[in-house]
Each structure stands twice: as structure tokens, then as C-alpha cells.
Amino acid sequence: MSRELEDVCTIRVKFSEIDAMRVAWHGSYVAYLEDGRESFGRHYPGIGYDVMLKAGILAPVYDVHMRYFASLHMGDEAEIHTFYVPHRGARLDYRYEIYRASDHELCLRAETTQLFIDANGDFLLYPPEYYVEWKEKYE
């Protein structure tokens, strides 16, 4: 790939996302990764959820890995950096870095893999046409 594809979006940690220790609950970060993927799809049109839904070929999350480095607190603004990771086959891979915006402290590194499925829920052996076209445009 000639260039690394990155999107940056920001979120603000809400009260509903904190735990008894008054930090963002570890499970909230899964939703933050989703926010990053949605923003990435808007930034690099052609693989967003709107395209997937229209095509009837979806990409549910198959694998998630997260490593926590620092906490986010209620009211903190966080920068979600989402990077596309090229792979062959019928899959979408991303890596993420989440920073606390106030001091640019790294809070989380993560990776996800999504596998393409058809309307019947069957895994695809080959990438859908919309993804092939997207890769031709951006890779």
C-alpha cells in the first residue's frame, strides 16, 4: 500500500460509560472502536455501514484485542485514531490508538478483524465487490 489510511475522530466520555472507579469502563472502549470505524467509513467512502447494508453483505467483528495504558474519565475528550490494515481475503482489519485529548496521553491500543457475511449469515470466501472497488481506489 502506498500510504497509511488513518481517520481521527473525537468523543466525550459520558457518565453512562464510567464504572465504580470513576473511569471509563473497559467495555466502553469497544463502542469507541465502533465510533472510529464509523468515522473511518465516512472519511474513506465505499466501506461504511451504509454501503454494507445496501449491498446486503455485512462485516461483523470476529476478533478484538485491546491493551489499556491510561484511564479516561467522565467529561474527557478522547481522540480515536483508526488505521486500515491491508490483508488479502474477505476481511477488514483495523488498528486503533485512543488518546486523552487534554494531554495526548495514550490510553488504548487495539486491533479488530471483521469477516464478511452474506444475507444468510454465511462467511464469504472472497471479498465483496464494494470492498474490491474500495481497495482499488485507496490502496
Short mmCIF file of C-alpha atoms in Angstrom, two decimals:
data_model
loop_
_atom_site.label_atom_id
_atom_site.label_comp_id
_atom_site.label_asym_id
_atom_site.label_seq_id
_atom_site.Cartn_x
_atom_site.Cartn_y
_atom_site.Cartn_z
CA MET A 1 0.00 0.00 0.00
CA SER A 2 1.36 3.40 -0.94
CA ARG A 3 0.03 5.29 2.09
CA GLU A 4 -1.34 4.54 5.51
CA LEU A 5 -5.05 5.31 5.76
CA GLU A 6 -5.96 6.98 9.04
CA ASP A 7 -9.03 8.70 10.39
CA VAL A 8 -9.23 10.71 13.61
CA CYS A 9 -12.47 11.41 15.42
CA THR A 10 -13.23 12.63 18.92
CA ILE A 11 -15.71 11.52 21.54
CA ARG A 12 -16.53 12.81 25.00
CA VAL A 13 -16.75 10.23 27.81
CA LYS A 14 -20.29 10.16 29.18
CA PHE A 15 -21.50 9.33 32.69
CA SER A 16 -23.08 6.10 31.39
CA GLU A 17 -19.62 4.90 30.26
CA ILE A 18 -17.81 5.11 33.61
CA ASP A 19 -17.52 2.42 36.28
CA ALA A 20 -17.39 2.37 40.08
CA MET A 21 -13.77 3.57 39.95
CA ARG A 22 -14.96 6.69 38.07
CA VAL A 23 -13.02 5.85 34.93
CA ALA A 24 -14.30 4.77 31.53
CA TRP A 25 -15.42 1.15 31.93
CA HIS A 26 -13.24 -1.22 29.91
CA GLY A 27 -16.25 -2.37 27.86
CA SER A 28 -16.97 1.21 26.76
CA TYR A 29 -13.84 1.09 24.63
CA VAL A 30 -15.46 -1.45 22.31
CA ALA A 31 -18.05 1.21 21.46
CA TYR A 32 -15.25 3.77 20.97
CA LEU A 33 -13.68 1.43 18.39
CA GLU A 34 -17.04 1.29 16.63
CA ASP A 35 -17.14 5.09 16.64
CA GLY A 36 -13.71 5.03 14.99
CA ARG A 37 -14.81 2.57 12.29
CA GLU A 38 -17.93 4.60 11.53
CA SER A 39 -15.87 7.78 11.20
CA PHE A 40 -13.32 5.94 9.03
CA GLY A 41 -16.12 4.83 6.68
CA ARG A 42 -17.31 8.42 6.30
CA HIS A 43 -13.75 9.66 5.69
CA TYR A 44 -12.98 6.96 3.11
CA PRO A 45 -16.36 6.34 1.40
CA GLY A 46 -17.17 2.94 -0.02
CA ILE A 47 -16.84 0.62 3.01
CA GLY A 48 -19.09 2.35 5.50
CA TYR A 49 -22.03 0.64 7.13
CA ASP A 50 -24.42 2.37 4.74
CA VAL A 51 -22.71 0.64 1.80
CA MET A 52 -22.68 -2.72 3.58
CA LEU A 53 -26.38 -2.53 4.43
CA LYS A 54 -27.30 -1.57 0.88
CA ALA A 55 -25.26 -4.47 -0.55
CA GLY A 56 -26.65 -6.96 1.98
CA ILE A 57 -23.10 -8.09 2.77
CA LEU A 58 -22.03 -7.23 6.29
CA ALA A 59 -18.81 -7.45 8.28
CA PRO A 60 -19.37 -8.42 11.91
CA VAL A 61 -16.46 -8.23 14.32
CA TYR A 62 -14.68 -11.57 14.59
CA ASP A 63 -11.73 -10.67 16.80
CA VAL A 64 -10.82 -7.80 19.16
CA HIS A 65 -7.56 -7.17 21.01
CA MET A 66 -7.18 -4.24 23.40
CA ARG A 67 -4.36 -3.05 25.63
CA TYR A 68 -5.02 -0.29 28.17
CA PHE A 69 -2.36 2.26 29.16
CA ALA A 70 -4.14 5.15 30.87
CA SER A 71 -7.66 5.97 32.03
CA LEU A 72 -10.31 8.21 30.59
CA HIS A 73 -12.68 9.98 32.98
CA MET A 74 -16.17 11.38 32.61
CA GLY A 75 -16.03 14.53 30.51
CA ASP A 76 -12.66 13.73 28.95
CA GLU A 77 -12.43 14.24 25.24
CA ALA A 78 -10.71 11.32 23.52
CA GLU A 79 -9.13 11.16 20.07
CA ILE A 80 -9.75 7.88 18.30
CA HIS A 81 -7.15 7.19 15.61
CA THR A 82 -8.34 4.41 13.28
CA PHE A 83 -5.91 2.86 10.80
CA TYR A 84 -6.79 0.50 7.97
CA VAL A 85 -4.61 -2.63 7.95
CA PRO A 86 -4.47 -4.24 4.48
CA HIS A 87 -4.98 -8.02 4.27
CA ARG A 88 -5.88 -10.39 1.49
CA GLY A 89 -9.15 -12.22 1.67
CA ALA A 90 -12.68 -11.43 2.77
CA ARG A 91 -11.88 -9.44 5.91
CA LEU A 92 -11.48 -5.93 7.23
CA ASP A 93 -8.71 -5.20 9.70
CA TYR A 94 -8.14 -2.03 11.69
CA ARG A 95 -5.81 -0.88 14.42
CA TYR A 96 -6.55 1.92 16.83
CA GLU A 97 -4.91 4.32 19.21
CA ILE A 98 -7.04 6.28 21.65
CA TYR A 99 -5.54 9.38 23.27
CA ARG A 100 -6.81 11.68 26.00
CA ALA A 101 -7.07 14.98 24.12
CA SER A 102 -6.09 17.24 27.04
CA ASP A 103 -2.55 15.88 27.34
CA HIS A 104 -2.30 13.49 24.37
CA GLU A 105 -1.71 10.56 26.75
CA LEU A 106 -2.05 7.16 25.03
CA CYS A 107 -4.96 5.37 26.71
CA LEU A 108 -5.52 2.32 24.49
CA ARG A 109 -4.13 0.38 21.56
CA ALA A 110 -6.39 -2.11 19.83
CA GLU A 111 -6.91 -4.23 16.73
CA THR A 112 -10.08 -5.65 15.22
CA THR A 113 -10.86 -8.11 12.45
CA GLN A 114 -14.21 -8.23 10.70
CA LEU A 115 -15.25 -11.06 8.40
CA PHE A 116 -17.70 -10.57 5.55
CA ILE A 117 -21.00 -12.46 5.62
CA ASP A 118 -23.90 -12.62 3.17
CA ALA A 119 -27.60 -12.08 3.90
CA ASN A 120 -27.88 -15.70 5.11
CA GLY A 121 -25.06 -15.24 7.62
CA ASP A 122 -22.62 -17.36 5.64
CA PHE A 123 -18.97 -16.31 5.58
CA LEU A 124 -17.65 -15.17 2.22
CA LEU A 125 -14.53 -16.72 0.75
CA TYR A 126 -13.86 -13.69 -1.44
CA PRO A 127 -14.27 -10.01 -0.68
CA PRO A 128 -17.49 -8.35 -1.84
CA GLU A 129 -17.38 -6.18 -4.94
CA TYR A 130 -17.77 -2.94 -3.00
CA TYR A 131 -14.68 -3.76 -0.96
CA VAL A 132 -12.66 -4.71 -4.07
CA GLU A 133 -13.59 -1.36 -5.63
CA TRP A 134 -12.73 0.48 -2.42
CA LYS A 135 -9.31 -1.19 -2.26
CA GLU A 136 -8.60 -0.26 -5.89
CA LYS A 137 -9.34 3.35 -5.03
CA TYR A 138 -7.41 3.63 -1.75
CA GLU A 139 -4.61 1.05 -1.79
#
